[in-house]
């Protein structure tokens, strides 16, 4: 990494190149504009009405290894770009979309979206020998987000980040380098900048120069994408449209996981799951760490098969777990130790990264002497996959891909498509891509689940569910999580989660972590994946806690399961639109400058506002509620007008959660195999400030890949309309096709909150209900209506 240090000479060199750049001429083609300068050519390639690629090719003929990534998979669309040449500048772009102005003298490049300036190069392309890339101007007051997984504030200005995926064991609320770095930024000026290049380097966001942003890489494809939109939310959606949509997860992946480092035997696995069932705490999956393939941490990685002494009957175990509604997830790593049972075969089949002479590159790290699977090599893909397929055929339902940065990746190691440093940041991405493609070939109807801690731009399209690594089991570790998840969600990776409860223990006792455990699980209800995980000296599973802590944990897990229709619908929104599950409040009020770096609270979907408790012993906190509607305390029903900060007194049984609009809920189930929408509660929070509210509930069989695209789904559309001050009309309608488990008749319980007087009349499909057919709860200001919904629309009128 020393050779990546950017010295003053490099900075000066880059600006010298820019100062010498002069316009020479241009050529307009049907799909791009090429501008020739004295030191190279610049191609401007429109991709969509909102995006454009800019590629610099130096005259020197210095073409670095361009085995760069396929982050952007959307091909350039057939769109007509307008062109105009004046004496001083060229104009090129899309009417009412993205456009660029190329100033001839002095040379300069400026981007516009819908005629509004969004971005300007400063030095533009530079080559400083050890590093090359692009430099851009940042405006005063502009906020910059992204850069991947970093533990810090949302706004990333003032930092220079290594673009080198690296684990940070035991991090807390500040870390500049972690498992999932991205050469991607998003701006409060409503654009995103992406370099589709995995080579190592730096991302400098106004650290070296106050108002300058620079991508600095050791080589590779020298191009960047500008992606714009009318709002920050739509910039993310446009970015995902170009880099790929996350497939629908298997529904079980949204339930509760049992996970620790680690379960040491088949007997222990079965005892843990049986204890969950005996105590009626919902559970959907169990994750087996290193001990499934060896009795010790060191010396066995790469075995890629069961340790028969500890797991004598894996098929029987997986079948028994499946019968209890629990899926089996196994850890794997890409390191093949020289002491493993597969080493000789890996060497013989030539599937490992090599030295410069073509021999397997052998190196030492914590787990032993090892080689590394060359995941880009076709023979290595097939070799690695055979071990996955064997376990999938036994019934293994998901995979935990660990150490995929890779955790140790010597720069001298050679892959089939380049050196370690040239492809390092793409390793986890290519690993997930390999598994996803193999699943598609051999298990085409099955939704894969890959829990991975490293990847690249666009990794979401491979069914990757990233988690935030080996966080400390402290409130400092918890404080890092909302910012990490929000940033990754804005960057297209909508399922970032954390080891609930914290991982690295640091000598604490179980008593020490009880408050933290409760608060982390309460936060976990409202994040994408619910997976408590920790080192084994203190349990991570709720069944091993007692007293009030156990009650808090159980209540959090139960709420998670009741909210599954809402959460599964968020997965559908992410799959079809790219919208993250966790969203910053700035999405609702982009004009509110106080929210541009605000993360004390966030949106979970459109209708929940969540404020995690991130400090030990905290008694109260201030929460901002966005304007435009009334927000209701989810637990007490108390109404608060939006557009203000409120002081909230805290209790240990829940964190502050506020709600608006519609919330679908299920009766409590113990696992998602029992998930059905035959019975459903529809909570509606009546808000006289909002005359028309809409929402949706999505359903399918929870397991078939591409169910939505095949028409095998049901989408319930819900609308509530205020008609004057005292009348409310509600309409529920359905669309979609047939699928296994689709409810033919639904028992619907409508629960209308914030109704302050007993209604004079209630009608369902124009039929008046008697007082015995609905309930008015005066103490809760709530109406309860129970009905059966079979065919057609469901109309409810309250006066």
Short mmCIF file of N, CA and C in Angstrom, two decimals, residues 7-123:
data_model
loop_
_atom_site.label_atom_id
_atom_site.label_comp_id
_atom_site.label_asym_id
_atom_site.label_seq_id
_atom_site.Cartn_x
_atom_site.Cartn_y
_atom_site.Cartn_z
N UNK A 7 1.80 11.85 -3.03
CA UNK A 7 2.69 12.91 -2.58
C UNK A 7 2.37 14.19 -3.33
N UNK A 8 2.94 15.26 -2.86
CA UNK A 8 2.68 16.57 -3.45
C UNK A 8 3.06 16.60 -4.92
N UNK A 9 4.13 15.89 -5.27
CA UNK A 9 4.55 15.87 -6.67
C UNK A 9 3.45 15.34 -7.58
N UNK A 10 2.72 14.30 -7.09
CA UNK A 10 1.65 13.72 -7.88
C UNK A 10 0.54 14.74 -8.09
N UNK A 11 0.22 15.48 -7.04
CA UNK A 11 -0.84 16.47 -7.15
C UNK A 11 -0.47 17.54 -8.16
N UNK A 12 0.78 18.01 -8.07
CA UNK A 12 1.21 19.03 -9.01
C UNK A 12 1.23 18.51 -10.43
N UNK A 13 1.68 17.26 -10.58
CA UNK A 13 1.74 16.66 -11.91
C UNK A 13 0.38 16.61 -12.55
N UNK A 14 -0.63 16.22 -11.76
CA UNK A 14 -1.99 16.15 -12.29
C UNK A 14 -2.46 17.50 -12.78
N UNK A 15 -2.19 18.55 -12.04
CA UNK A 15 -2.65 19.88 -12.45
C UNK A 15 -1.85 20.41 -13.62
N UNK A 16 -0.60 19.99 -13.73
CA UNK A 16 0.18 20.40 -14.90
C UNK A 16 -0.43 19.81 -16.17
N UNK A 17 -0.85 18.53 -16.08
CA UNK A 17 -1.48 17.92 -17.24
C UNK A 17 -2.75 18.66 -17.63
N UNK A 18 -3.54 19.01 -16.63
CA UNK A 18 -4.79 19.72 -16.92
C UNK A 18 -4.51 21.08 -17.56
N UNK A 19 -3.51 21.76 -17.03
CA UNK A 19 -3.20 23.09 -17.56
C UNK A 19 -2.79 23.02 -19.03
N UNK A 20 -2.23 21.89 -19.46
CA UNK A 20 -1.76 21.76 -20.82
C UNK A 20 -2.84 21.20 -21.76
N UNK A 21 -4.00 20.84 -21.22
CA UNK A 21 -5.02 20.23 -22.08
C UNK A 21 -5.71 21.30 -22.92
N UNK A 22 -5.72 21.06 -24.21
CA UNK A 22 -6.32 22.01 -25.15
C UNK A 22 -7.26 21.28 -26.09
N UNK A 23 -8.33 21.95 -26.44
CA UNK A 23 -9.27 21.41 -27.42
C UNK A 23 -8.63 21.41 -28.81
N UNK A 24 -8.74 20.27 -29.51
CA UNK A 24 -8.20 20.16 -30.86
C UNK A 24 -9.31 20.02 -31.89
N UNK A 25 -10.31 19.18 -31.59
CA UNK A 25 -11.41 18.96 -32.51
C UNK A 25 -12.40 17.98 -31.93
N UNK A 26 -13.40 17.64 -32.72
CA UNK A 26 -14.40 16.69 -32.23
C UNK A 26 -15.00 15.92 -33.39
N UNK A 27 -15.63 14.81 -33.05
CA UNK A 27 -16.32 14.00 -34.04
C UNK A 27 -17.64 13.52 -33.44
N UNK A 28 -18.73 13.81 -34.10
CA UNK A 28 -20.05 13.40 -33.63
C UNK A 28 -20.47 12.12 -34.34
N UNK A 29 -20.78 11.10 -33.54
CA UNK A 29 -21.26 9.84 -34.07
C UNK A 29 -22.68 9.59 -33.57
N UNK A 30 -23.31 8.52 -34.07
CA UNK A 30 -24.70 8.28 -33.71
C UNK A 30 -24.87 7.98 -32.23
N UNK A 31 -23.84 7.43 -31.59
CA UNK A 31 -23.98 7.00 -30.19
C UNK A 31 -23.07 7.72 -29.22
N UNK A 32 -22.25 8.65 -29.70
CA UNK A 32 -21.35 9.34 -28.77
C UNK A 32 -20.76 10.58 -29.43
N UNK A 33 -20.18 11.41 -28.59
CA UNK A 33 -19.39 12.55 -29.04
C UNK A 33 -17.96 12.31 -28.61
N UNK A 34 -17.02 12.37 -29.55
CA UNK A 34 -15.60 12.22 -29.23
C UNK A 34 -14.91 13.56 -29.39
N UNK A 35 -14.26 13.99 -28.32
CA UNK A 35 -13.52 15.25 -28.32
C UNK A 35 -12.03 14.94 -28.27
N UNK A 36 -11.30 15.48 -29.22
CA UNK A 36 -9.86 15.28 -29.25
C UNK A 36 -9.17 16.46 -28.57
N UNK A 37 -8.22 16.12 -27.68
CA UNK A 37 -7.40 17.14 -27.03
C UNK A 37 -5.94 16.87 -27.38
N UNK A 38 -5.07 17.73 -26.91
CA UNK A 38 -3.66 17.56 -27.22
C UNK A 38 -3.06 16.34 -26.55
N UNK A 39 -3.69 15.83 -25.49
CA UNK A 39 -3.10 14.69 -24.79
C UNK A 39 -3.98 13.43 -24.82
N UNK A 40 -5.09 13.46 -25.57
CA UNK A 40 -5.90 12.25 -25.65
C UNK A 40 -7.29 12.55 -26.20
N UNK A 41 -8.13 11.55 -26.17
CA UNK A 41 -9.52 11.71 -26.62
C UNK A 41 -10.47 11.44 -25.47
N UNK A 42 -11.60 12.13 -25.51
CA UNK A 42 -12.63 11.97 -24.49
C UNK A 42 -13.93 11.59 -25.18
N UNK A 43 -14.46 10.43 -24.82
CA UNK A 43 -15.74 9.97 -25.36
C UNK A 43 -16.86 10.30 -24.37
N UNK A 44 -17.91 10.93 -24.87
CA UNK A 44 -19.11 11.22 -24.08
C UNK A 44 -20.22 10.30 -24.62
N UNK A 45 -20.65 9.35 -23.81
CA UNK A 45 -21.57 8.30 -24.26
C UNK A 45 -22.85 8.37 -23.44
N UNK A 46 -23.95 8.85 -24.01
CA UNK A 46 -25.22 8.84 -23.26
C UNK A 46 -25.70 7.40 -23.07
N UNK A 47 -26.10 7.08 -21.85
CA UNK A 47 -26.64 5.75 -21.56
C UNK A 47 -28.16 5.78 -21.45
N UNK A 48 -28.66 6.76 -20.76
CA UNK A 48 -30.09 6.97 -20.60
C UNK A 48 -30.34 8.47 -20.61
N UNK A 49 -31.57 8.86 -20.42
CA UNK A 49 -31.86 10.30 -20.35
C UNK A 49 -31.24 10.95 -19.13
N UNK A 50 -30.83 10.13 -18.14
CA UNK A 50 -30.30 10.67 -16.89
C UNK A 50 -28.84 10.29 -16.64
N UNK A 51 -28.17 9.60 -17.57
CA UNK A 51 -26.81 9.13 -17.28
C UNK A 51 -25.92 9.22 -18.51
N UNK A 52 -24.62 9.40 -18.26
CA UNK A 52 -23.65 9.53 -19.33
C UNK A 52 -22.31 8.99 -18.84
N UNK A 53 -21.62 8.26 -19.72
CA UNK A 53 -20.25 7.82 -19.44
C UNK A 53 -19.27 8.77 -20.10
N UNK A 54 -18.17 9.04 -19.39
CA UNK A 54 -17.08 9.85 -19.92
C UNK A 54 -15.81 9.01 -19.84
N UNK A 55 -15.20 8.75 -21.00
CA UNK A 55 -14.00 7.90 -21.04
C UNK A 55 -12.84 8.67 -21.65
N UNK A 56 -11.70 8.64 -20.94
CA UNK A 56 -10.49 9.30 -21.42
C UNK A 56 -9.51 8.25 -21.92
N UNK A 57 -9.01 8.44 -23.13
CA UNK A 57 -7.99 7.57 -23.71
C UNK A 57 -6.77 8.42 -24.01
N UNK A 58 -5.66 8.22 -23.30
CA UNK A 58 -4.48 9.08 -23.51
C UNK A 58 -3.81 8.80 -24.85
N UNK A 59 -3.19 9.83 -25.42
CA UNK A 59 -2.46 9.66 -26.68
C UNK A 59 -1.23 8.80 -26.52
N UNK A 60 -0.77 8.72 -25.30
CA UNK A 60 0.44 7.96 -25.04
C UNK A 60 0.29 6.48 -25.38
N UNK A 61 -0.97 6.06 -25.55
CA UNK A 61 -1.20 4.64 -25.82
C UNK A 61 -1.06 3.80 -24.58
N UNK A 62 -1.07 4.44 -23.42
CA UNK A 62 -0.93 3.74 -22.14
C UNK A 62 -2.25 3.08 -21.77
N UNK A 63 -2.48 1.91 -22.28
CA UNK A 63 -3.73 1.19 -22.02
C UNK A 63 -3.48 0.18 -20.91
N UNK A 64 -3.91 0.52 -19.72
CA UNK A 64 -3.75 -0.38 -18.58
C UNK A 64 -4.69 -1.56 -18.69
N UNK A 65 -4.47 -2.53 -17.83
CA UNK A 65 -5.37 -3.68 -17.75
C UNK A 65 -6.81 -3.19 -17.58
N UNK A 66 -7.64 -3.47 -18.57
CA UNK A 66 -9.03 -3.04 -18.50
C UNK A 66 -9.95 -4.22 -18.19
N UNK A 67 -9.42 -5.20 -17.46
CA UNK A 67 -10.25 -6.31 -17.01
C UNK A 67 -11.10 -5.81 -15.85
N UNK A 68 -11.69 -4.65 -16.08
CA UNK A 68 -12.47 -4.02 -15.03
C UNK A 68 -13.84 -4.66 -14.96
N UNK A 69 -14.56 -4.24 -14.00
CA UNK A 69 -15.77 -4.91 -13.60
C UNK A 69 -16.95 -4.58 -14.48
N UNK A 70 -17.95 -5.43 -14.39
CA UNK A 70 -19.21 -5.16 -15.08
C UNK A 70 -20.20 -4.56 -14.11
N UNK A 71 -19.81 -3.52 -13.40
CA UNK A 71 -20.74 -2.89 -12.47
C UNK A 71 -21.96 -2.37 -13.21
N UNK A 72 -21.72 -1.65 -14.30
CA UNK A 72 -22.83 -1.15 -15.11
C UNK A 72 -23.18 -2.20 -16.15
N UNK A 73 -24.40 -2.73 -16.07
CA UNK A 73 -24.82 -3.78 -17.00
C UNK A 73 -25.87 -3.30 -17.99
N UNK A 74 -26.46 -2.13 -17.73
CA UNK A 74 -27.43 -1.59 -18.67
C UNK A 74 -26.68 -1.07 -19.90
N UNK A 75 -26.96 -1.58 -21.09
CA UNK A 75 -26.28 -1.06 -22.28
C UNK A 75 -26.78 0.34 -22.60
N UNK A 76 -25.98 1.11 -23.35
CA UNK A 76 -26.46 2.43 -23.77
C UNK A 76 -27.78 2.31 -24.52
N UNK A 77 -28.75 3.11 -24.10
CA UNK A 77 -30.07 3.04 -24.72
C UNK A 77 -30.07 3.82 -26.04
N UNK A 78 -30.96 3.44 -26.91
CA UNK A 78 -31.06 4.13 -28.20
C UNK A 78 -31.85 5.43 -28.01
N UNK A 79 -31.11 6.46 -27.68
CA UNK A 79 -31.73 7.77 -27.44
C UNK A 79 -31.05 8.81 -28.32
N UNK A 80 -31.79 9.78 -28.71
CA UNK A 80 -31.28 10.82 -29.60
C UNK A 80 -30.72 11.97 -28.77
N UNK A 81 -29.42 12.16 -28.86
CA UNK A 81 -28.78 13.25 -28.14
C UNK A 81 -28.63 14.46 -29.06
N UNK A 82 -28.89 15.62 -28.53
CA UNK A 82 -28.77 16.85 -29.30
C UNK A 82 -27.33 17.36 -29.23
N UNK A 83 -26.91 18.04 -30.30
CA UNK A 83 -25.54 18.58 -30.34
C UNK A 83 -25.58 19.99 -30.90
N UNK A 84 -24.75 20.85 -30.32
CA UNK A 84 -24.65 22.21 -30.81
C UNK A 84 -23.22 22.69 -30.60
N UNK A 85 -22.65 23.30 -31.64
CA UNK A 85 -21.30 23.85 -31.53
C UNK A 85 -21.34 25.36 -31.63
N UNK A 86 -20.75 26.00 -30.65
CA UNK A 86 -20.59 27.44 -30.69
C UNK A 86 -19.13 27.80 -30.79
N UNK A 87 -18.84 29.08 -30.81
CA UNK A 87 -17.45 29.52 -30.91
C UNK A 87 -16.63 29.10 -29.68
N UNK A 88 -17.30 29.08 -28.53
CA UNK A 88 -16.56 28.86 -27.29
C UNK A 88 -16.80 27.50 -26.64
N UNK A 89 -17.87 26.79 -27.07
CA UNK A 89 -18.19 25.55 -26.37
C UNK A 89 -18.99 24.60 -27.26
N UNK A 90 -18.97 23.33 -26.88
CA UNK A 90 -19.81 22.30 -27.46
C UNK A 90 -20.90 21.95 -26.45
N UNK A 91 -22.11 21.72 -26.91
CA UNK A 91 -23.22 21.29 -26.06
C UNK A 91 -23.71 19.94 -26.57
N UNK A 92 -23.84 18.97 -25.65
CA UNK A 92 -24.23 17.61 -26.08
C UNK A 92 -25.04 16.96 -24.98
N UNK A 93 -26.18 16.39 -25.34
CA UNK A 93 -26.96 15.71 -24.31
C UNK A 93 -28.41 15.54 -24.66
N UNK A 94 -29.20 15.27 -23.64
CA UNK A 94 -30.60 14.90 -23.79
C UNK A 94 -31.47 16.07 -23.36
N UNK A 95 -32.40 16.43 -24.22
CA UNK A 95 -33.35 17.48 -23.87
C UNK A 95 -34.16 17.04 -22.66
N UNK A 96 -34.27 17.89 -21.67
CA UNK A 96 -34.95 17.59 -20.41
C UNK A 96 -34.32 16.39 -19.69
N UNK A 97 -33.01 16.24 -19.88
CA UNK A 97 -32.27 15.17 -19.22
C UNK A 97 -30.86 15.62 -18.92
N UNK A 98 -29.91 14.69 -19.06
CA UNK A 98 -28.52 15.00 -18.77
C UNK A 98 -27.83 15.58 -20.00
N UNK A 99 -26.96 16.55 -19.79
CA UNK A 99 -26.21 17.15 -20.88
C UNK A 99 -24.85 17.60 -20.37
N UNK A 100 -23.95 17.85 -21.32
CA UNK A 100 -22.60 18.28 -20.96
C UNK A 100 -22.21 19.47 -21.83
N UNK A 101 -21.49 20.41 -21.24
CA UNK A 101 -20.92 21.54 -21.96
C UNK A 101 -19.41 21.41 -21.92
N UNK A 102 -18.77 21.37 -23.09
CA UNK A 102 -17.32 21.27 -23.18
C UNK A 102 -16.78 22.62 -23.63
N UNK A 103 -16.17 23.31 -22.71
CA UNK A 103 -15.60 24.62 -23.02
C UNK A 103 -14.27 24.43 -23.74
N UNK A 104 -14.08 25.18 -24.82
CA UNK A 104 -12.89 24.97 -25.65
C UNK A 104 -11.63 25.60 -25.04
N UNK A 105 -11.75 26.83 -24.56
CA UNK A 105 -10.57 27.50 -24.02
C UNK A 105 -10.98 28.47 -22.91
N UNK A 106 -10.45 28.33 -21.71
CA UNK A 106 -9.66 27.17 -21.28
C UNK A 106 -10.54 25.92 -21.22
N UNK A 107 -9.95 24.79 -21.45
CA UNK A 107 -10.73 23.55 -21.58
C UNK A 107 -11.43 23.23 -20.26
N UNK A 108 -12.70 22.84 -20.35
CA UNK A 108 -13.45 22.49 -19.15
C UNK A 108 -14.70 21.69 -19.49
N UNK A 109 -15.14 20.90 -18.54
CA UNK A 109 -16.31 20.01 -18.73
C UNK A 109 -17.29 20.25 -17.59
N UNK A 110 -18.54 20.55 -17.93
CA UNK A 110 -19.58 20.82 -16.93
C UNK A 110 -20.83 20.03 -17.31
N UNK A 111 -21.49 19.43 -16.29
CA UNK A 111 -22.68 18.62 -16.51
C UNK A 111 -23.92 19.33 -15.98
N UNK A 112 -25.03 19.08 -16.68
CA UNK A 112 -26.31 19.67 -16.33
C UNK A 112 -27.37 18.58 -16.33
N UNK A 113 -28.38 18.78 -15.49
CA UNK A 113 -29.56 17.92 -15.54
C UNK A 113 -30.79 18.81 -15.57
N UNK A 114 -31.58 18.63 -16.59
CA UNK A 114 -32.75 19.48 -16.82
C UNK A 114 -32.36 20.96 -16.73
N UNK A 115 -31.25 21.27 -17.41
CA UNK A 115 -30.72 22.64 -17.55
C UNK A 115 -30.11 23.21 -16.28
N UNK A 116 -30.08 22.43 -15.18
CA UNK A 116 -29.47 22.89 -13.94
C UNK A 116 -28.08 22.27 -13.80
N UNK A 117 -27.10 23.11 -13.51
CA UNK A 117 -25.74 22.61 -13.32
C UNK A 117 -25.68 21.69 -12.11
N UNK A 118 -25.05 20.53 -12.31
CA UNK A 118 -24.93 19.59 -11.19
C UNK A 118 -23.48 19.27 -10.84
N UNK A 119 -22.56 19.35 -11.83
CA UNK A 119 -21.20 18.86 -11.59
C UNK A 119 -20.25 19.48 -12.60
N UNK A 120 -19.01 19.71 -12.13
CA UNK A 120 -17.98 20.26 -13.01
C UNK A 120 -16.65 19.59 -12.71
N UNK A 121 -15.93 19.23 -13.77
CA UNK A 121 -14.55 18.76 -13.56
C UNK A 121 -13.70 19.92 -13.09
N UNK A 122 -12.68 19.62 -12.27
CA UNK A 122 -11.68 20.63 -11.96
C UNK A 122 -10.45 20.32 -12.83
N UNK A 123 -9.61 19.38 -12.41
CA UNK A 123 -8.48 18.97 -13.24
C UNK A 123 -8.91 17.97 -14.30
#
